[in-house]
Amino acid sequence: MQRAAELALQKMRENSGGPFGAIIVREGKVVAEGWNQVTSGNNPTAHAEIVAIRNACASLKSFSLEGCEICTSCEPCPMCLGAICWARLECLYYTNSRQDAARIGFDDEFIYAEITLPLDGRKISAVRIASESANLAFSEWASSPNKIRY
């Protein structure tokens, strides 16, 4: 936990991004680190947890982080929580809460609210467009004996 907090402070002071840090641990050893790189990398998805997950997957050469835990300096936003679930991390430890983050201008409450709304009630419009190519990709995936499930 301490390392995640140190990364948040160090990288924020270096103007790398917001005050967020994360580490991924397997069997008591750090396998990857990440810090917020949203503004330094011009990438709105470069949250500390996402960066740490990407680094861990590259280091372990696996899309699954089963057997790993994540320590992060703040309760994950909805995007990061989704990535944590997709990566199959087994435990999440965090320090600051989402309410703490909101008090300093990182308010994800609107995303939590949007997720609960039907598509036609959200602020960003969602329009479904039929596509034979997309249907074909799904059909071929469903019948492929070579697919790797994740």
PDB file of N, CA and C in Angstrom, residues 69-146:
ATOM      1  N   GLU A  69      -3.000  -9.453  -6.660  1.00  0.00           N
ATOM      2  CA  GLU A  69      -3.794  -8.467  -5.936  1.00  0.00           C
ATOM      3  C   GLU A  69      -3.373  -7.085  -6.403  1.00  0.00           C
ATOM      4  N   ILE A  70      -4.257  -6.113  -6.264  1.00  0.00           N
ATOM      5  CA  ILE A  70      -3.930  -4.736  -6.619  1.00  0.00           C
ATOM      6  C   ILE A  70      -4.063  -3.852  -5.383  1.00  0.00           C
ATOM      7  N   CYS A  71      -3.088  -2.983  -5.215  1.00  0.00           N
ATOM      8  CA  CYS A  71      -3.118  -1.970  -4.162  1.00  0.00           C
ATOM      9  C   CYS A  71      -3.135  -0.625  -4.867  1.00  0.00           C
ATOM     10  N   THR A  72      -4.088   0.199  -4.536  1.00  0.00           N
ATOM     11  CA  THR A  72      -4.221   1.486  -5.215  1.00  0.00           C
ATOM     12  C   THR A  72      -4.477   2.595  -4.203  1.00  0.00           C
ATOM     13  N   SER A  73      -4.019   3.776  -4.552  1.00  0.00           N
ATOM     14  CA  SER A  73      -4.106   4.895  -3.617  1.00  0.00           C
ATOM     15  C   SER A  73      -5.507   5.484  -3.514  1.00  0.00           C
ATOM     16  N   CYS A  74      -6.433   4.986  -4.331  1.00  0.00           N
ATOM     17  CA  CYS A  74      -7.808   5.494  -4.269  1.00  0.00           C
ATOM     18  C   CYS A  74      -8.773   4.417  -4.741  1.00  0.00           C
ATOM     19  N   GLU A  75      -9.964   4.433  -4.197  1.00  0.00           N
ATOM     20  CA  GLU A  75     -11.024   3.528  -4.655  1.00  0.00           C
ATOM     21  C   GLU A  75     -11.169   3.687  -6.166  1.00  0.00           C
ATOM     22  N   PRO A  76     -11.136   2.605  -6.912  1.00  0.00           N
ATOM     23  CA  PRO A  76     -11.165   2.705  -8.379  1.00  0.00           C
ATOM     24  C   PRO A  76     -12.460   3.304  -8.927  1.00  0.00           C
ATOM     25  N   CYS A  77     -12.314   4.030 -10.022  1.00  0.00           N
ATOM     26  CA  CYS A  77     -13.458   4.548 -10.756  1.00  0.00           C
ATOM     27  C   CYS A  77     -14.137   3.373 -11.461  1.00  0.00           C
ATOM     28  N   PRO A  78     -15.307   3.579 -12.056  1.00  0.00           N
ATOM     29  CA  PRO A  78     -15.986   2.478 -12.745  1.00  0.00           C
ATOM     30  C   PRO A  78     -15.152   1.832 -13.849  1.00  0.00           C
ATOM     31  N   MET A  79     -14.391   2.619 -14.623  1.00  0.00           N
ATOM     32  CA  MET A  79     -13.567   2.051 -15.684  1.00  0.00           C
ATOM     33  C   MET A  79     -12.508   1.126 -15.091  1.00  0.00           C
ATOM     34  N   CYS A  80     -11.840   1.596 -14.061  1.00  0.00           N
ATOM     35  CA  CYS A  80     -10.778   0.801 -13.444  1.00  0.00           C
ATOM     36  C   CYS A  80     -11.341  -0.430 -12.740  1.00  0.00           C
ATOM     37  N   LEU A  81     -12.478  -0.287 -12.118  1.00  0.00           N
ATOM     38  CA  LEU A  81     -13.104  -1.443 -11.474  1.00  0.00           C
ATOM     39  C   LEU A  81     -13.440  -2.499 -12.515  1.00  0.00           C
ATOM     40  N   GLY A  82     -13.945  -2.069 -13.670  1.00  0.00           N
ATOM     41  CA  GLY A  82     -14.215  -3.007 -14.755  1.00  0.00           C
ATOM     42  C   GLY A  82     -12.952  -3.718 -15.202  1.00  0.00           C
ATOM     43  N   ALA A  83     -11.850  -2.973 -15.344  1.00  0.00           N
ATOM     44  CA  ALA A  83     -10.576  -3.569 -15.758  1.00  0.00           C
ATOM     45  C   ALA A  83     -10.062  -4.547 -14.704  1.00  0.00           C
ATOM     46  N   ILE A  84     -10.240  -4.209 -13.441  1.00  0.00           N
ATOM     47  CA  ILE A  84      -9.826  -5.103 -12.351  1.00  0.00           C
ATOM     48  C   ILE A  84     -10.596  -6.414 -12.436  1.00  0.00           C
ATOM     49  N   CYS A  85     -11.875  -6.329 -12.712  1.00  0.00           N
ATOM     50  CA  CYS A  85     -12.693  -7.546 -12.861  1.00  0.00           C
ATOM     51  C   CYS A  85     -12.261  -8.342 -14.088  1.00  0.00           C
ATOM     52  N   TRP A  86     -12.078  -7.670 -15.240  1.00  0.00           N
ATOM     53  CA  TRP A  86     -11.666  -8.357 -16.464  1.00  0.00           C
ATOM     54  C   TRP A  86     -10.308  -9.019 -16.309  1.00  0.00           C
ATOM     55  N   ALA A  87      -9.405  -8.394 -15.531  1.00  0.00           N
ATOM     56  CA  ALA A  87      -8.068  -8.948 -15.327  1.00  0.00           C
ATOM     57  C   ALA A  87      -8.076 -10.120 -14.337  1.00  0.00           C
ATOM     58  N   ARG A  88      -9.197 -10.304 -13.658  1.00  0.00           N
ATOM     59  CA  ARG A  88      -9.351 -11.390 -12.696  1.00  0.00           C
ATOM     60  C   ARG A  88      -8.436 -11.249 -11.476  1.00  0.00           C
ATOM     61  N   LEU A  89      -8.198 -10.002 -11.079  1.00  0.00           N
ATOM     62  CA  LEU A  89      -7.444  -9.772  -9.855  1.00  0.00           C
ATOM     63  C   LEU A  89      -8.247 -10.299  -8.678  1.00  0.00           C
ATOM     64  N   GLU A  90      -7.568 -10.852  -7.703  1.00  0.00           N
ATOM     65  CA  GLU A  90      -8.269 -11.561  -6.627  1.00  0.00           C
ATOM     66  C   GLU A  90      -8.633 -10.691  -5.432  1.00  0.00           C
ATOM     67  N   CYS A  91      -7.937  -9.569  -5.267  1.00  0.00           N
ATOM     68  CA  CYS A  91      -8.250  -8.705  -4.131  1.00  0.00           C
ATOM     69  C   CYS A  91      -7.856  -7.280  -4.477  1.00  0.00           C
ATOM     70  N   LEU A  92      -8.611  -6.345  -3.967  1.00  0.00           N
ATOM     71  CA  LEU A  92      -8.384  -4.922  -4.177  1.00  0.00           C
ATOM     72  C   LEU A  92      -8.186  -4.268  -2.814  1.00  0.00           C
ATOM     73  N   TYR A  93      -7.074  -3.594  -2.652  1.00  0.00           N
ATOM     74  CA  TYR A  93      -6.811  -2.791  -1.455  1.00  0.00           C
ATOM     75  C   TYR A  93      -6.717  -1.343  -1.908  1.00  0.00           C
ATOM     76  N   TYR A  94      -7.326  -0.436  -1.153  1.00  0.00           N
ATOM     77  CA  TYR A  94      -7.262   0.976  -1.528  1.00  0.00           C
ATOM     78  C   TYR A  94      -7.196   1.847  -0.288  1.00  0.00           C
ATOM     79  N   THR A  95      -6.740   3.088  -0.465  1.00  0.00           N
ATOM     80  CA  THR A  95      -6.644   4.017   0.661  1.00  0.00           C
ATOM     81  C   THR A  95      -7.751   5.059   0.579  1.00  0.00           C
ATOM     82  N   ASN A  96      -7.593   6.088  -0.240  1.00  0.00           N
ATOM     83  CA  ASN A  96      -8.610   7.134  -0.324  1.00  0.00           C
ATOM     84  C   ASN A  96      -9.899   6.606  -0.954  1.00  0.00           C
ATOM     85  N   SER A  97     -11.021   7.164  -0.523  1.00  0.00           N
ATOM     86  CA  SER A  97     -12.331   6.739  -1.045  1.00  0.00           C
ATOM     87  C   SER A  97     -12.718   7.597  -2.247  1.00  0.00           C
ATOM     88  N   ARG A  98     -13.770   7.178  -2.936  1.00  0.00           N
ATOM     89  CA  ARG A  98     -14.249   7.984  -4.069  1.00  0.00           C
ATOM     90  C   ARG A  98     -14.808   9.320  -3.586  1.00  0.00           C
ATOM     91  N   GLN A  99     -15.285   9.372  -2.350  1.00  0.00           N
ATOM     92  CA  GLN A  99     -15.744  10.639  -1.782  1.00  0.00           C
ATOM     93  C   GLN A  99     -14.552  11.575  -1.527  1.00  0.00           C
ATOM     94  N   ASP A 100     -13.423  10.988  -1.092  1.00  0.00           N
ATOM     95  CA  ASP A 100     -12.210  11.787  -0.915  1.00  0.00           C
ATOM     96  C   ASP A 100     -11.775  12.371  -2.262  1.00  0.00           C
ATOM     97  N   ALA A 101     -11.815  11.548  -3.313  1.00  0.00           N
ATOM     98  CA  ALA A 101     -11.433  11.996  -4.648  1.00  0.00           C
ATOM     99  C   ALA A 101     -12.369  13.101  -5.135  1.00  0.00           C
ATOM    100  N   ALA A 102     -13.650  12.961  -4.867  1.00  0.00           N
ATOM    101  CA  ALA A 102     -14.627  13.981  -5.292  1.00  0.00           C
ATOM    102  C   ALA A 102     -14.331  15.328  -4.634  1.00  0.00           C
ATOM    103  N   ARG A 103     -13.893  15.288  -3.383  1.00  0.00           N
ATOM    104  CA  ARG A 103     -13.598  16.539  -2.676  1.00  0.00           C
ATOM    105  C   ARG A 103     -12.444  17.322  -3.314  1.00  0.00           C
ATOM    106  N   ILE A 104     -11.578  16.644  -4.087  1.00  0.00           N
ATOM    107  CA  ILE A 104     -10.479  17.366  -4.727  1.00  0.00           C
ATOM    108  C   ILE A 104     -10.681  17.489  -6.247  1.00  0.00           C
ATOM    109  N   GLY A 105     -11.923  17.230  -6.696  1.00  0.00           N
ATOM    110  CA  GLY A 105     -12.264  17.485  -8.090  1.00  0.00           C
ATOM    111  C   GLY A 105     -12.322  16.273  -9.006  1.00  0.00           C
ATOM    112  N   PHE A 106     -12.148  15.071  -8.464  1.00  0.00           N
ATOM    113  CA  PHE A 106     -12.242  13.850  -9.271  1.00  0.00           C
ATOM    114  C   PHE A 106     -13.558  13.150  -8.922  1.00  0.00           C
ATOM    115  N   ASP A 107     -14.642  13.655  -9.461  1.00  0.00           N
ATOM    116  CA  ASP A 107     -15.963  13.158  -9.098  1.00  0.00           C
ATOM    117  C   ASP A 107     -16.495  12.226 -10.179  1.00  0.00           C
ATOM    118  N   ASP A 108     -16.537  10.939  -9.865  1.00  0.00           N
ATOM    119  CA  ASP A 108     -17.003   9.915 -10.797  1.00  0.00           C
ATOM    120  C   ASP A 108     -18.486   9.580 -10.599  1.00  0.00           C
ATOM    121  N   GLU A 109     -19.152  10.314  -9.724  1.00  0.00           N
ATOM    122  CA  GLU A 109     -20.537   9.981  -9.401  1.00  0.00           C
ATOM    123  C   GLU A 109     -21.428  10.008 -10.633  1.00  0.00           C
ATOM    124  N   PHE A 110     -21.156  10.922 -11.574  1.00  0.00           N
ATOM    125  CA  PHE A 110     -21.978  10.984 -12.776  1.00  0.00           C
ATOM    126  C   PHE A 110     -21.868   9.687 -13.585  1.00  0.00           C
ATOM    127  N   ILE A 111     -20.698   9.040 -13.553  1.00  0.00           N
ATOM    128  CA  ILE A 111     -20.544   7.768 -14.280  1.00  0.00           C
ATOM    129  C   ILE A 111     -21.331   6.671 -13.571  1.00  0.00           C
ATOM    130  N   TYR A 112     -21.221   6.624 -12.255  1.00  0.00           N
ATOM    131  CA  TYR A 112     -22.004   5.634 -11.503  1.00  0.00           C
ATOM    132  C   TYR A 112     -23.496   5.802 -11.804  1.00  0.00           C
ATOM    133  N   ALA A 113     -23.960   7.045 -11.893  1.00  0.00           N
ATOM    134  CA  ALA A 113     -25.377   7.308 -12.187  1.00  0.00           C
ATOM    135  C   ALA A 113     -25.725   6.907 -13.619  1.00  0.00           C
ATOM    136  N   GLU A 114     -24.854   7.228 -14.577  1.00  0.00           N
ATOM    137  CA  GLU A 114     -25.112   6.903 -15.984  1.00  0.00           C
ATOM    138  C   GLU A 114     -25.261   5.397 -16.195  1.00  0.00           C
ATOM    139  N   ILE A 115     -24.447   4.617 -15.525  1.00  0.00           N
ATOM    140  CA  ILE A 115     -24.465   3.164 -15.689  1.00  0.00           C
ATOM    141  C   ILE A 115     -25.838   2.580 -15.343  1.00  0.00           C
ATOM    142  N   THR A 116     -26.509   3.191 -14.399  1.00  0.00           N
ATOM    143  CA  THR A 116     -27.803   2.654 -13.966  1.00  0.00           C
ATOM    144  C   THR A 116     -28.965   3.038 -14.883  1.00  0.00           C
ATOM    145  N   LEU A 117     -28.729   3.985 -15.803  1.00  0.00           N
ATOM    146  CA  LEU A 117     -29.804   4.461 -16.675  1.00  0.00           C
ATOM    147  C   LEU A 117     -29.938   3.582 -17.919  1.00  0.00           C
ATOM    148  N   PRO A 118     -31.151   3.507 -18.486  1.00  0.00           N
ATOM    149  CA  PRO A 118     -31.289   2.836 -19.788  1.00  0.00           C
ATOM    150  C   PRO A 118     -30.552   3.648 -20.847  1.00  0.00           C
ATOM    151  N   LEU A 119     -30.150   3.004 -21.931  1.00  0.00           N
ATOM    152  CA  LEU A 119     -29.373   3.676 -22.980  1.00  0.00           C
ATOM    153  C   LEU A 119     -30.015   4.974 -23.456  1.00  0.00           C
ATOM    154  N   ASP A 120     -31.329   4.965 -23.615  1.00  0.00           N
ATOM    155  CA  ASP A 120     -31.986   6.163 -24.142  1.00  0.00           C
ATOM    156  C   ASP A 120     -32.134   7.276 -23.114  1.00  0.00           C
ATOM    157  N   GLY A 121     -31.710   7.040 -21.879  1.00  0.00           N
ATOM    158  CA  GLY A 121     -31.794   8.067 -20.852  1.00  0.00           C
ATOM    159  C   GLY A 121     -30.445   8.654 -20.467  1.00  0.00           C
ATOM    160  N   ARG A 122     -29.392   8.244 -21.149  1.00  0.00           N
ATOM    161  CA  ARG A 122     -28.043   8.705 -20.809  1.00  0.00           C
ATOM    162  C   ARG A 122     -27.693  10.009 -21.507  1.00  0.00           C
ATOM    163  N   LYS A 123     -26.723  10.726 -20.960  1.00  0.00           N
ATOM    164  CA  LYS A 123     -26.293  12.010 -21.522  1.00  0.00           C
ATOM    165  C   LYS A 123     -25.607  11.839 -22.870  1.00  0.00           C
ATOM    166  N   ILE A 124     -24.850  10.759 -23.018  1.00  0.00           N
ATOM    167  CA  ILE A 124     -24.210  10.476 -24.312  1.00  0.00           C
ATOM    168  C   ILE A 124     -25.145   9.543 -25.060  1.00  0.00           C
ATOM    169  N   SER A 125     -25.621   9.978 -26.205  1.00  0.00           N
ATOM    170  CA  SER A 125     -26.571   9.151 -26.941  1.00  0.00           C
ATOM    171  C   SER A 125     -25.887   7.883 -27.456  1.00  0.00           C
ATOM    172  N   ALA A 126     -26.634   6.808 -27.476  1.00  0.00           N
ATOM    173  CA  ALA A 126     -26.150   5.520 -27.971  1.00  0.00           C
ATOM    174  C   ALA A 126     -27.082   5.071 -29.084  1.00  0.00           C
ATOM    175  N   VAL A 127     -26.530   4.876 -30.271  1.00  0.00           N
ATOM    176  CA  VAL A 127     -27.322   4.515 -31.434  1.00  0.00           C
ATOM    177  C   VAL A 127     -26.821   3.179 -31.966  1.00  0.00           C
ATOM    178  N   ARG A 128     -27.694   2.206 -32.035  1.00  0.00           N
ATOM    179  CA  ARG A 128     -27.320   0.908 -32.571  1.00  0.00           C
ATOM    180  C   ARG A 128     -27.455   0.928 -34.091  1.00  0.00           C
ATOM    181  N   ILE A 129     -26.406   0.448 -34.762  1.00  0.00           N
ATOM    182  CA  ILE A 129     -26.396   0.387 -36.215  1.00  0.00           C
ATOM    183  C   ILE A 129     -26.132  -1.057 -36.619  1.00  0.00           C
ATOM    184  N   ALA A 130     -27.037  -1.636 -37.390  1.00  0.00           N
ATOM    185  CA  ALA A 130     -26.891  -3.028 -37.819  1.00  0.00           C
ATOM    186  C   ALA A 130     -25.652  -3.184 -38.693  1.00  0.00           C
ATOM    187  N   SER A 131     -24.969  -4.330 -38.550  1.00  0.00           N
ATOM    188  CA  SER A 131     -23.766  -4.582 -39.335  1.00  0.00           C
ATOM    189  C   SER A 131     -23.612  -6.073 -39.582  1.00  0.00           C
ATOM    190  N   GLU A 132     -23.654  -6.452 -40.840  1.00  0.00           N
ATOM    191  CA  GLU A 132     -23.449  -7.857 -41.195  1.00  0.00           C
ATOM    192  C   GLU A 132     -22.038  -8.319 -40.826  1.00  0.00           C
ATOM    193  N   SER A 133     -21.053  -7.460 -41.011  1.00  0.00           N
ATOM    194  CA  SER A 133     -19.676  -7.811 -40.670  1.00  0.00           C
ATOM    195  C   SER A 133     -19.533  -8.092 -39.179  1.00  0.00           C
ATOM    196  N   ALA A 134     -20.158  -7.267 -38.376  1.00  0.00           N
ATOM    197  CA  ALA A 134     -20.102  -7.477 -36.930  1.00  0.00           C
ATOM    198  C   ALA A 134     -20.803  -8.772 -36.552  1.00  0.00           C
ATOM    199  N   ASN A 135     -21.929  -9.035 -37.167  1.00  0.00           N
ATOM    200  CA  ASN A 135     -22.640 -10.291 -36.918  1.00  0.00           C
ATOM    201  C   ASN A 135     -21.793 -11.486 -37.337  1.00  0.00           C
ATOM    202  N   LEU A 136     -21.108 -11.368 -38.473  1.00  0.00           N
ATOM    203  CA  LEU A 136     -20.266 -12.445 -38.961  1.00  0.00           C
ATOM    204  C   LEU A 136     -19.112 -12.718 -37.995  1.00  0.00           C
ATOM    205  N   ALA A 137     -18.491 -11.660 -37.476  1.00  0.00           N
ATOM    206  CA  ALA A 137     -17.403 -11.841 -36.502  1.00  0.00           C
ATOM    207  C   ALA A 137     -17.907 -12.596 -35.271  1.00  0.00           C
ATOM    208  N   PHE A 138     -19.077 -12.235 -34.769  1.00  0.00           N
ATOM    209  CA  PHE A 138     -19.646 -12.931 -33.606  1.00  0.00           C
ATOM    210  C   PHE A 138     -19.968 -14.376 -33.940  1.00  0.00           C
ATOM    211  N   SER A 139     -20.539 -14.609 -35.097  1.00  0.00           N
ATOM    212  CA  SER A 139     -20.902 -15.957 -35.515  1.00  0.00           C
ATOM    213  C   SER A 139     -19.664 -16.847 -35.635  1.00  0.00           C
ATOM    214  N   GLU A 140     -18.623 -16.312 -36.276  1.00  0.00           N
ATOM    215  CA  GLU A 140     -17.402 -17.097 -36.433  1.00  0.00           C
ATOM    216  C   GLU A 140     -16.726 -17.344 -35.084  1.00  0.00           C
ATOM    217  N   TRP A 141     -16.752 -16.372 -34.208  1.00  0.00           N
ATOM    218  CA  TRP A 141     -16.185 -16.560 -32.870  1.00  0.00           C
ATOM    219  C   TRP A 141     -16.930 -17.682 -32.141  1.00  0.00           C
ATOM    220  N   ALA A 142     -18.249 -17.654 -32.193  1.00  0.00           N
ATOM    221  CA  ALA A 142     -19.056 -18.650 -31.483  1.00  0.00           C
ATOM    222  C   ALA A 142     -18.741 -20.065 -31.942  1.00  0.00           C
ATOM    223  N   SER A 143     -18.432 -20.249 -33.217  1.00  0.00           N
ATOM    224  CA  SER A 143     -18.201 -21.598 -33.733  1.00  0.00           C
ATOM    225  C   SER A 143     -16.720 -21.972 -33.847  1.00  0.00           C
ATOM    226  N   SER A 144     -15.831 -21.071 -33.523  1.00  0.00           N
ATOM    227  CA  SER A 144     -14.399 -21.337 -33.691  1.00  0.00           C
ATOM    228  C   SER A 144     -13.857 -22.291 -32.629  1.00  0.00           C
ATOM    229  N   PRO A 145     -13.179 -23.349 -33.032  1.00  0.00           N
ATOM    230  CA  PRO A 145     -12.558 -24.240 -32.059  1.00  0.00           C
ATOM    231  C   PRO A 145     -11.238 -23.679 -31.539  1.00  0.00           C
ATOM    232  N   ASN A 146     -10.732 -22.605 -32.149  1.00  0.00           N
ATOM    233  CA  ASN A 146      -9.430 -22.039 -31.779  1.00  0.00           C
ATOM    234  C   ASN A 146      -9.518 -20.832 -30.850  1.00  0.00           C
TER     235      ASN A 146
END
